[in-house]
XYZ file of C-alpha atoms in Angstrom:
708
model
C 10.622 -20.511 32.936
C 6.958 -19.870 32.814
C 4.339 -21.872 30.887
C 1.621 -19.235 29.268
C -2.457 -20.091 29.852
C -2.357 -20.963 26.174
C -0.616 -24.350 24.021
C 1.115 -25.016 20.960
C -1.106 -27.906 18.985
C 1.263 -29.996 16.904
C -0.870 -31.632 14.492
C -0.243 -33.608 10.912
C 1.056 -31.187 8.056
C -1.924 -32.994 5.471
C -4.008 -31.610 8.670
C -3.936 -28.513 8.320
C -6.826 -27.974 5.301
C -9.165 -30.012 7.910
C -7.776 -28.031 10.722
C -8.465 -24.782 8.775
C -12.300 -25.430 8.255
C -13.029 -26.531 11.365
C -12.562 -22.069 12.970
C -13.062 -18.306 12.083
C -9.623 -18.368 12.143
C -6.302 -19.941 13.264
C -2.566 -18.718 15.564
C 0.183 -21.261 12.599
C 3.637 -20.328 15.058
C 5.196 -22.120 11.815
C 6.350 -25.914 11.343
C 8.466 -27.729 13.515
C 9.612 -30.233 10.166
C 8.101 -30.566 6.726
C 5.585 -33.133 8.297
C 3.734 -31.074 11.309
C 2.327 -27.866 12.071
C 2.020 -25.706 15.003
C -0.862 -23.970 15.644
C -1.311 -20.964 19.113
C -4.930 -22.724 20.987
C -7.305 -22.060 24.286
C -8.449 -24.525 25.795
C -11.949 -23.660 23.720
C -9.849 -24.766 21.179
C -7.759 -27.996 21.897
C -11.618 -29.362 23.075
C -12.476 -29.192 20.046
C -10.131 -30.376 17.712
C -10.297 -32.716 20.103
C -13.946 -33.654 19.874
C -13.343 -33.888 15.760
C -11.234 -36.277 15.993
C -8.339 -34.993 14.432
C -5.129 -36.252 15.806
C -3.362 -33.672 17.611
C -0.965 -33.430 20.652
C 0.507 -30.783 23.505
C 4.345 -29.256 22.877
C 5.090 -28.915 25.964
C 6.803 -25.803 25.393
C 8.760 -22.888 27.344
C 9.807 -19.700 27.393
C 14.166 -18.948 28.624
C 13.052 -15.796 29.956
C 16.152 -15.310 31.024
C 18.319 -15.316 28.164
C 16.885 -12.151 26.536
C 17.126 -8.866 26.718
C 13.539 -6.497 27.819
C 12.619 -3.808 25.814
C 15.302 -1.233 27.596
C 18.016 -3.522 26.939
C 16.873 -4.141 23.531
C 16.512 -0.507 23.629
C 20.194 0.446 25.664
C 21.778 -2.466 22.600
C 21.396 -0.271 20.806
C 22.639 3.623 21.447
C 25.606 1.098 22.754
C 26.550 0.243 19.454
C 25.538 3.746 17.304
C 27.990 4.852 20.813
C 31.178 2.873 20.164
C 31.259 3.367 16.008
C 29.995 6.919 14.993
C 31.735 7.289 12.516
C 29.353 4.123 10.885
C 25.834 3.982 12.710
C 23.087 6.876 12.946
C 20.203 6.140 15.192
C 16.687 7.492 13.910
C 13.541 7.312 15.482
C 11.354 6.924 12.834
C 7.579 7.454 14.782
C 5.694 6.426 17.897
C 4.424 3.489 18.946
C -0.010 3.684 20.729
C 2.014 3.025 23.888
C 4.782 6.225 22.917
C 7.465 3.779 22.166
C 9.739 4.790 19.704
C 9.920 3.194 16.435
C 14.204 2.906 16.060
C 16.417 1.811 13.130
C 19.928 1.569 12.472
C 21.530 3.084 9.761
C 25.182 1.589 8.913
C 27.835 3.341 6.763
C 31.292 3.666 6.327
C 30.712 6.859 3.872
C 28.099 8.982 5.764
C 25.199 7.095 7.904
C 23.695 9.884 8.415
C 22.197 10.058 4.614
C 22.639 7.707 2.085
C 24.895 8.341 -0.487
C 24.920 5.211 -2.228
C 23.095 2.865 -4.378
C 23.065 -0.334 -2.465
C 20.233 -0.671 -0.046
C 19.407 -2.962 2.429
C 16.565 -3.435 4.603
C 16.500 -5.777 8.009
C 13.586 -5.048 10.395
C 12.471 -7.973 13.516
C 9.910 -8.481 15.354
C 6.463 -7.724 13.523
C 5.023 -10.615 16.727
C 5.477 -10.474 19.428
C 6.636 -13.221 20.795
C 9.681 -14.468 18.165
C 11.903 -12.759 20.406
C 14.933 -14.257 18.953
C 14.512 -12.386 15.699
C 15.393 -9.074 18.027
C 19.174 -10.417 19.280
C 19.737 -12.038 16.221
C 18.866 -8.778 13.760
C 20.896 -7.662 16.358
C 24.030 -10.008 16.144
C 24.382 -9.545 12.605
C 24.188 -5.772 12.808
C 27.315 -6.198 16.297
C 29.471 -9.324 13.796
C 29.686 -7.227 10.402
C 31.005 -3.493 12.898
C 32.936 -5.547 15.142
C 34.317 -6.795 11.663
C 34.682 -3.141 9.558
C 38.486 -2.475 10.653
C 39.404 -6.456 10.034
C 37.683 -7.494 7.362
C 38.374 -6.036 3.783
C 34.516 -8.269 1.751
C 32.913 -6.260 5.560
C 34.252 -2.444 5.043
C 33.655 -2.910 1.136
C 29.712 -3.693 2.072
C 29.258 -1.722 4.451
C 31.531 1.010 2.323
C 29.067 0.099 -0.907
C 25.407 -0.427 0.931
C 23.385 1.725 3.147
C 21.677 -0.374 5.454
C 18.742 -0.835 7.727
C 18.422 -2.611 10.670
C 14.710 -1.925 11.911
C 15.367 -4.688 14.889
C 11.673 -4.415 16.855
C 9.338 -3.595 14.951
C 6.613 -4.347 17.602
C 8.377 -2.763 21.089
C 5.206 -2.495 22.017
C 3.573 -5.579 21.685
C 7.399 -7.453 23.360
C 7.148 -5.653 26.218
C 3.878 -6.927 27.151
C 5.118 -11.043 26.023
C 8.467 -10.914 27.340
C 8.802 -7.798 30.604
C 5.219 -9.243 31.399
C 5.071 -12.840 31.495
C 2.079 -13.482 27.761
C 5.199 -15.292 26.361
C 1.841 -16.163 23.481
C 1.045 -12.615 22.801
C 1.277 -12.406 18.640
C 0.287 -8.983 17.819
C 0.801 -5.853 19.273
C -1.085 -3.219 22.294
C -3.134 -0.261 20.676
C -6.166 -0.463 22.388
C -9.871 -0.031 20.052
C -12.559 -0.053 21.400
C -11.803 -2.281 25.099
C -9.601 -4.682 22.655
C -6.427 -5.504 22.729
C -3.919 -5.898 19.291
C -3.707 -5.220 16.111
C -1.357 -8.173 14.398
C 0.464 -5.709 12.083
C 2.418 -8.105 9.561
C -1.267 -8.709 8.275
C -2.411 -5.046 8.148
C -0.667 -4.121 5.248
C -2.846 -2.478 2.655
C -2.360 -6.009 -0.078
C 0.186 -6.881 -2.896
C -0.945 -3.294 -4.849
C -0.807 -5.547 -8.053
C -4.389 -4.228 -8.823
C -6.130 -8.592 -8.386
C -8.454 -7.760 -5.952
C -7.556 -11.861 -4.529
C -4.557 -9.718 -3.160
C -6.063 -6.811 -1.279
C -5.904 -6.403 2.850
C -8.412 -7.181 4.605
C -8.491 -11.296 2.126
C -9.408 -14.172 4.055
C -7.907 -17.159 3.042
C -7.842 -20.082 5.703
C -8.812 -18.278 8.801
C -5.360 -16.880 8.294
C -6.411 -14.003 9.174
C -9.554 -12.409 10.259
C -11.875 -9.199 11.231
C -13.131 -10.385 14.539
C -10.677 -7.983 17.109
C -10.175 -10.233 19.567
C -8.410 -12.918 16.731
C -4.479 -13.464 17.567
C -4.713 -12.599 13.052
C -6.756 -9.763 13.466
C -5.883 -7.321 10.692
C -6.988 -4.622 11.865
C -9.485 -2.115 11.165
C -8.647 -0.741 8.101
C -5.320 -0.784 6.205
C -2.034 0.634 7.147
C -3.903 1.194 10.729
C -1.143 0.682 12.587
C 1.932 3.013 13.655
C 4.499 -0.100 12.677
C 3.151 -0.745 9.653
C 3.133 3.370 8.352
C 7.011 3.622 10.162
C 8.212 0.401 7.988
C 5.847 1.965 4.833
C 7.551 5.194 4.713
C 10.374 3.214 5.020
C 10.290 1.155 0.961
C 8.514 4.775 0.302
C 11.948 7.037 1.037
C 15.113 4.914 0.453
C 15.281 2.339 -2.726
C 16.000 -1.087 -1.246
C 17.102 -3.786 -3.562
C 16.798 -6.519 -0.893
C 14.733 -6.417 1.716
C 14.872 -9.196 5.064
C 11.831 -9.533 7.787
C 12.687 -12.059 9.969
C 10.494 -14.692 11.973
C 9.756 -17.641 14.141
C 9.570 -19.651 13.397
C 10.272 -22.349 10.652
C 13.596 -22.422 8.960
C 12.190 -21.253 5.311
C 12.625 -19.064 4.021
C 9.584 -17.562 2.027
C 8.613 -14.767 -1.492
C 5.601 -12.570 -2.856
C 3.739 -13.825 -3.673
C 1.596 -14.969 -0.242
C -2.319 -13.876 -0.674
C -2.574 -16.435 -4.633
C -0.903 -19.466 -6.877
C -0.095 -16.411 -9.550
C 3.392 -15.571 -9.954
C 5.320 -12.947 -9.111
C 6.658 -11.021 -12.447
C 10.352 -11.066 -11.020
C 8.439 -14.635 -10.212
C 12.248 -17.123 -11.543
C 14.443 -14.504 -9.639
C 13.214 -14.720 -5.980
C 13.225 -18.268 -6.361
C 16.735 -19.083 -7.559
C 17.981 -15.589 -4.821
C 16.150 -17.711 -2.216
C 17.079 -21.082 -3.287
C 21.315 -19.440 -2.836
C 19.895 -17.712 0.012
C 18.230 -20.722 1.754
C 21.099 -23.015 1.204
C 23.987 -20.672 3.518
C 21.699 -21.768 6.357
C 22.210 -24.721 8.555
C 18.870 -26.649 9.462
C 19.344 -26.791 13.839
C 19.111 -30.739 12.231
C 20.718 -31.015 9.364
C 20.749 -29.783 6.049
C 19.988 -26.146 4.641
C 16.555 -24.102 4.999
C 13.248 -24.318 2.558
C 12.865 -22.485 0.274
C 9.368 -21.323 -0.847
C 6.720 -19.605 -2.119
C 4.914 -18.021 0.443
C 1.389 -19.429 -0.093
C 3.035 -22.707 -0.334
C 1.001 -24.493 3.496
C -1.618 -21.625 3.830
C -2.247 -17.829 1.744
C -2.051 -14.829 3.368
C -2.579 -11.635 3.143
C -1.878 -8.285 4.510
C 2.018 -9.074 4.878
C 4.583 -6.423 4.303
C 6.382 -8.994 2.016
C 3.420 -8.628 -0.646
C 3.271 -5.095 0.425
C 7.134 -4.048 -0.230
C 7.108 -5.896 -3.963
C 3.859 -4.513 -4.959
C 4.147 -0.824 -4.097
C 8.060 -0.767 -5.287
C 6.565 -2.031 -8.100
C 3.418 -1.148 -9.217
C 4.330 2.795 -7.816
C 7.171 4.111 -7.061
C 8.766 1.649 -9.479
C 11.950 1.002 -8.570
C 11.394 -3.082 -7.208
C 12.164 -3.921 -3.876
C 13.207 -8.116 -3.892
C 12.048 -9.369 -0.576
C 12.068 -12.016 1.634
C 10.836 -13.840 5.263
C 13.026 -15.693 6.856
C 11.227 -18.159 8.762
C 14.083 -18.829 11.642
C 13.798 -21.678 14.209
C 12.551 -25.025 14.993
C 10.660 -23.074 17.968
C 10.189 -19.853 19.833
C 13.213 -17.800 22.333
C 15.644 -21.650 22.585
C 17.281 -22.189 25.290
C 21.707 -20.021 25.898
C 23.588 -22.270 23.725
C 20.980 -23.667 21.081
C 20.414 -19.493 20.902
C 23.558 -18.418 20.241
C 24.314 -21.433 17.507
C 20.889 -20.294 15.531
C 22.959 -16.759 15.558
C 25.512 -18.263 13.489
C 23.805 -19.988 11.420
C 21.178 -17.317 9.754
C 24.195 -14.807 9.826
C 25.719 -16.000 6.580
C 21.660 -15.725 4.675
C 21.190 -12.340 6.185
C 24.847 -11.473 5.089
C 24.968 -12.869 2.346
C 21.452 -11.094 0.683
C 23.077 -7.920 2.342
C 25.529 -8.329 -0.565
C 22.939 -9.264 -3.425
C 21.623 -5.520 -3.424
C 24.761 -4.629 -5.399
C 24.364 -7.725 -7.937
C 20.224 -7.279 -8.494
C 20.496 -3.583 -9.445
C 18.262 -3.113 -12.264
C 17.841 -5.897 -12.886
C 14.530 -7.139 -11.775
C 11.583 -6.338 -14.217
C 10.616 -3.507 -13.494
C 6.069 -2.206 -14.422
C 5.552 1.092 -16.765
C 3.987 3.854 -14.987
C 1.408 5.859 -15.182
C 1.738 8.462 -18.147
C 1.889 12.049 -18.124
C 0.612 14.026 -21.289
C 1.869 17.664 -21.688
C 1.486 19.243 -25.513
C 3.885 20.789 -28.246
C 2.400 22.753 -30.946
C -0.815 19.648 -33.215
C 1.567 16.919 -30.865
C 0.352 15.024 -27.869
C 3.554 13.945 -25.361
C 3.290 11.304 -22.854
C 6.143 10.985 -20.865
C 6.211 8.215 -17.291
C 8.816 6.696 -15.192
C 9.760 2.971 -16.757
C 9.055 3.449 -20.183
C 11.454 1.797 -21.873
C 9.066 -1.127 -20.386
C 5.997 -1.014 -22.166
C 5.347 -2.056 -25.382
C 3.521 -0.750 -26.878
C -0.258 2.220 -25.544
C -3.740 2.836 -26.072
C -4.443 6.064 -26.483
C -8.152 7.243 -26.324
C -10.135 9.958 -26.609
C -13.614 11.253 -24.713
C -15.930 13.614 -25.570
C -18.065 15.086 -22.685
C -16.947 13.529 -19.939
C -19.283 14.279 -16.806
C -21.201 12.817 -13.790
C -24.282 11.590 -12.363
C -26.512 9.696 -10.455
C -26.991 6.034 -11.239
C -30.351 4.813 -10.013
C -29.100 1.249 -12.239
C -32.101 1.421 -14.144
C -30.750 0.778 -17.567
C -29.777 -2.876 -18.927
C -28.018 -5.579 -17.636
C -24.787 -4.993 -19.745
C -24.912 -1.534 -19.861
C -24.574 -1.247 -15.786
C -21.900 -3.537 -15.567
C -19.866 -3.396 -17.792
C -19.939 0.950 -19.272
C -19.465 2.336 -15.871
C -18.305 0.491 -14.242
C -14.989 -2.316 -12.969
C -16.717 -5.388 -11.119
C -15.713 -8.304 -9.701
C -17.820 -10.732 -7.943
C -20.553 -8.197 -7.754
C -24.210 -9.235 -9.325
C -26.864 -6.468 -10.012
C -30.219 -7.717 -7.699
C -34.519 -7.001 -8.361
C -34.859 -8.264 -4.755
C -36.588 -4.275 -2.613
C -33.933 -1.572 -4.559
C -34.438 1.059 -3.492
C -35.698 2.391 -6.615
C -36.723 0.399 -9.087
C -35.611 -1.762 -11.525
C -32.258 -2.832 -9.567
C -29.296 -2.462 -6.701
C -26.041 -4.247 -6.394
C -25.452 -6.919 -4.860
C -21.405 -8.310 -3.684
C -21.631 -12.089 -5.249
C -22.628 -13.587 -0.438
C -20.399 -16.285 -0.070
C -17.797 -18.321 2.119
C -14.130 -16.141 1.449
C -15.032 -14.136 -1.211
C -14.022 -10.686 -2.204
C -15.802 -8.102 -4.006
C -15.454 -5.220 -5.236
C -17.332 -2.060 -7.339
C -15.500 0.597 -8.724
C -16.262 3.543 -10.973
C -15.036 2.197 -14.015
C -13.329 5.823 -14.803
C -11.127 7.734 -11.815
C -13.575 11.182 -10.888
C -12.762 14.372 -11.313
C -12.835 16.098 -7.873
C -14.218 20.362 -9.632
C -15.212 21.974 -6.633
C -14.716 22.123 -2.988
C -18.492 20.813 -2.077
C -18.455 17.622 -4.284
C -19.717 14.483 -2.638
C -19.865 10.052 -2.766
C -23.100 9.851 -2.016
C -25.494 6.602 -2.264
C -27.495 4.344 -0.329
C -27.330 1.305 0.749
C -28.402 -1.482 3.109
C -26.296 -4.270 4.698
C -26.827 -6.770 6.869
C -22.642 -8.113 6.918
C -21.923 -10.834 9.904
C -20.424 -8.068 13.010
C -16.392 -8.037 12.749
C -16.879 -11.192 10.746
C -17.973 -9.761 7.573
C -17.234 -6.255 6.437
C -17.034 -3.920 3.840
C -14.785 -0.560 3.208
C -14.619 2.529 0.419
C -11.102 2.707 -0.202
C -10.127 5.361 -2.750
C -6.899 5.148 -5.154
C -4.117 7.972 -7.352
C -3.632 4.793 -9.594
C -5.563 1.882 -9.498
C -3.674 0.299 -7.235
C -2.831 1.862 -4.132
C -5.800 1.921 -1.956
C -6.136 3.688 0.965
C -9.592 4.404 3.273
C -11.932 7.584 2.301
C -12.966 7.739 5.885
C -11.614 5.516 8.388
C -14.606 6.284 11.253
C -17.765 6.894 8.512
C -16.361 4.089 5.264
C -16.812 1.358 7.338
C -19.697 -1.369 8.190
C -20.204 -3.955 9.286
C -23.155 -4.902 11.635
C -26.974 -4.328 10.387
C -28.449 -1.505 9.066
C -31.519 -2.909 6.854
C -33.606 -0.110 6.479
C -32.498 2.072 3.708
C -30.044 4.805 4.503
C -27.834 8.076 2.243
C -24.904 8.226 2.830
C -22.459 11.466 2.046
C -18.856 11.924 1.997
C -16.355 14.487 1.415
C -13.776 14.478 -1.578
C -12.748 18.922 -0.664
C -9.637 17.009 0.273
C -9.286 15.531 -3.481
C -10.134 18.674 -4.366
C -8.177 18.993 -7.801
C -6.896 15.084 -8.004
C -8.395 12.859 -9.924
C -8.900 9.255 -8.061
C -10.927 6.214 -8.611
C -13.263 4.840 -5.574
C -14.362 1.522 -5.028
C -16.713 -1.204 -2.335
C -14.717 -3.715 -1.038
C -16.826 -6.630 0.383
C -14.500 -9.542 2.136
C -16.619 -12.627 3.466
C -14.932 -15.360 5.905
C -15.534 -19.121 6.168
C -18.575 -19.656 7.982
C -21.148 -16.677 6.918
C -24.616 -17.639 8.300
C -25.711 -13.683 7.031
C -28.407 -14.372 4.522
C -28.592 -9.695 3.701
C -25.473 -8.711 2.747
C -25.082 -5.969 1.371
C -26.824 -4.531 -1.018
C -26.192 -0.190 -3.281
C -28.008 2.363 -5.205
C -28.666 5.311 -6.722
C -24.172 6.104 -6.230
C -23.160 9.848 -8.373
C -21.582 11.379 -8.780
C -21.002 7.998 -11.608
C -18.390 9.688 -14.400
C -19.388 8.534 -17.855
C -18.009 10.343 -21.104
C -20.436 10.508 -24.107
C -17.880 8.478 -26.361
C -14.917 6.975 -24.912
C -12.992 6.315 -29.031
C -9.987 4.083 -28.972
C -7.630 6.361 -31.022
C -4.466 4.041 -31.654
C -5.122 0.231 -29.913
C -1.218 0.153 -29.536
C 0.697 3.717 -30.445
C 4.836 2.384 -30.244
C 5.980 6.102 -30.134
C 5.231 8.780 -27.127
C 2.947 11.009 -29.086
C 0.375 11.596 -31.419
C -0.243 14.640 -33.813
C -4.441 15.446 -33.694
C -6.205 18.362 -34.749
C -9.038 16.965 -31.798
C -10.951 19.283 -30.293
C -13.056 19.570 -26.992
C -11.974 16.278 -26.064
C -9.267 14.304 -23.689
C -6.976 12.284 -24.298
C -6.076 9.832 -22.511
C -2.879 6.736 -23.305
C -3.400 3.464 -21.225
C 0.760 1.926 -20.777
C 0.717 -1.596 -22.192
C 3.293 -4.659 -20.087
C 4.632 -7.435 -22.463
C 3.749 -10.083 -19.777
C 0.807 -7.940 -17.604
C -1.076 -6.108 -20.284
C -2.751 -2.883 -20.351
C -0.804 -1.648 -16.418
C -1.086 2.625 -15.710
C -4.171 4.785 -17.419
C -3.218 8.399 -17.447
C -4.679 10.644 -15.481
C -7.113 13.168 -18.214
C -5.627 15.840 -20.715
C -7.485 19.084 -21.907
C -4.580 21.506 -22.497
C -5.517 21.575 -26.355
C -8.830 22.089 -25.682
C -8.477 24.660 -23.205
C -6.262 26.849 -25.980
C -10.066 26.537 -28.308
C -12.318 27.863 -25.011
C -9.623 30.732 -24.509
C -9.889 32.024 -28.236
C -13.492 31.462 -28.816
C -14.895 33.541 -25.791
C -11.744 35.982 -26.664
C -10.926 36.507 -29.693
C -7.407 36.366 -30.857
C -5.200 36.380 -28.323
C -2.255 39.131 -27.824
C 0.506 40.086 -25.960
C 0.339 43.371 -25.017
C 3.911 44.116 -24.075
C 3.532 46.747 -21.546
C 1.866 44.538 -18.792
C 4.889 42.950 -17.514
C 4.652 39.397 -15.442
C 6.811 37.140 -12.707
C 5.634 33.987 -11.185
C 7.986 32.862 -8.407
C 6.638 31.347 -5.154
C 3.439 31.406 -5.883
C 3.027 35.087 -5.919
C 0.926 36.350 -9.374
C 3.563 40.058 -9.437
C 1.874 42.522 -12.528
C 4.151 45.094 -13.573
C 3.264 48.223 -15.476
C 5.601 49.077 -17.331
C 3.919 52.355 -19.587
C 2.273 55.935 -17.617
C -0.945 54.874 -18.125
C -3.001 53.070 -14.699
C -4.222 49.539 -17.169
C -7.876 48.334 -15.883
C -7.056 44.509 -15.894
C -8.720 41.216 -15.921
C -6.991 38.498 -14.439
C -8.829 35.303 -15.219
C -6.408 31.521 -13.667
C -8.178 28.041 -15.764
C -7.307 24.677 -14.562
C -6.564 21.812 -17.340
C -10.171 21.289 -17.170
C -11.317 24.303 -19.403
C -13.230 25.670 -15.454
C -12.117 28.940 -13.561
C -10.485 28.531 -10.744
C -10.493 32.695 -10.287
C -11.079 35.649 -11.782
C -10.387 39.130 -10.378
C -10.619 43.021 -11.809
C -7.664 45.120 -11.365
C -6.316 48.918 -12.433
C -2.472 47.918 -12.234
C -1.097 51.217 -12.360
C 3.060 50.151 -11.604
C 3.399 46.955 -9.683
C 0.559 44.558 -8.235
C 0.646 41.373 -6.834
C -1.881 38.728 -5.550
C -1.072 34.848 -3.459
C -2.197 32.013 -5.244
C -1.509 29.829 -2.126
C -4.970 28.636 -1.855
C -5.004 26.957 -5.573
C -3.920 23.381 -5.339
C -0.590 22.091 -6.472
C -0.585 21.193 -11.142
C -0.742 22.730 -13.642
C -2.841 26.510 -15.215
C -3.229 28.292 -17.287
C -3.156 32.053 -16.971
C -5.541 35.013 -19.160
C -5.482 38.483 -18.739
C -7.110 40.313 -20.501
C -7.620 44.044 -21.111
C -8.443 46.910 -23.660
C -8.656 44.845 -26.806
C -5.273 43.101 -25.529
C -3.812 40.228 -23.381
C -0.964 38.766 -22.684
C -1.664 34.715 -21.860
C 1.002 31.968 -20.014
C 1.996 29.165 -18.181
C 1.394 28.750 -14.551
C 3.189 25.117 -12.348
C 2.420 25.232 -8.974
C 4.115 22.615 -7.078
């Protein structure tokens, strides 16, 4: 039994906000009961608390290391279960940690554990936080129990046969090894080493709530529950999704269609559900709340009563947690919602043998009930209409989208003459802010702009997150295209930060540049920045600058940005239909870009399509080439990205091959003489739709190429 140098401090729950205001960040351990909160503190933090006059006492915590498996023994237990039940369990390594430890999942199914072939899917995770040892043994107890019962219990057999269960029993093996094997019992983070500092709190590193609300994005700071300061126990990482453990969980959510996910944490005897960053309720709040109540009723507390269901922000808001990302991503990006819950099990860390055995049996019914829920909740969550994909037939513009039955109507717009420009911010205040940008807590500043009269500045207030984003998505047309701007900043180093991020849909954002697109500290003279966009060639993206300030910000200047290029805009933006209830329109408009935005009856407008220019492209080609006539001597074949042209006549044909993208830009041109067969490798083109025109002596051949 070993005591850690840090200590657990217990305060009254009513004093929590006062305590959190004393520090830039705090490491909450959990709640031993409804009236108190436990916080992990070092000696300096305890001294500060003592001087504040707030009542507290030290929890004399003992760690029963002999009860818990070493890291090697956890891996061994997983292997033994798979060996004992080879027809039910398949073990897969889905990644490796910073210290090269495997990230291992167990896939369980009575029909085919290797490949998911069933409708109902369940995810169980444990040990996001290194010191929460009992979560690993609880997950393994669940697996061992249901596998033992498969041959004798018809109910369990039905569950395993009909449901694909994925169990990730040790999400943070590097952290567990350091905490358990190496006697650093209160260690919370993983063990990634950057700039001589170890670790990220991986349950603060997920890329936000992905619901279109900037307040729930990764890196937002509330009540000292997360920070950008690397030495803190609640450090959220250098950028969203930076950690290998987090990437592995994200890939599972993308790969499988889980109905329910459970993440085991300790401690507080709670069942938590989204959202966790704000007090806003989720679209499925009634369903989540009802399920959490039923699940909680299956698990007995250590003293009396059953677990308590709570929305995740009940004690304090957090950003970057697994539940928020899983729920938001699967609903707003994937279009098939996973209902996620966190179980805060037990009333302390690492209980002794007798208490641990009881804990396993108290929590098991809640996990089992959650797995059974996969069947009953299938198809029940309220889905969201995703991004419309536009095409055309004759004079009709048609759109298809996932979850189209969830849209009550669509907004249809066309833009005249889309172009980009360098924004020197010299227009009127209203036109600058509202026309070409979407802003959250952004203001115009007349103080020493790079070019008069204005620069743009995020509002500099404590615990503020702000966003400056293009109103329209940017289409990257040339491999040499770059994002360019001038910026100066004075940000409290490693507390206040700014990030460049991009998104394909306006919901799921990723870092634009993990090396140079992150700003903190001071650069008080105007400096030019340039970021290549070549990896987005022939794609549409939105770009934003996100700035976060923590509590107690001290730097006066903040951040200013000016002379932004390329800013996408349009000569005119015309709304043709504000509320179209069909999934097509007839139009005779030419030389315009079309956009369709889906509308949800509760959430309002959600996803906007990419630009569509196909109708215009045909007009442009015909205007420049005359009427297109089919040359029956020329045969075209296109497969595996190889364009084959066959000349069936006896005479050699002189041809010019043209390929246009959907914006009308010519991406390929070649003059050839075809005597028999000529082949052209088009692997250099990005995936997408292209328009093919082959010209001969007043004879033309046209067609569509779709590259996937």
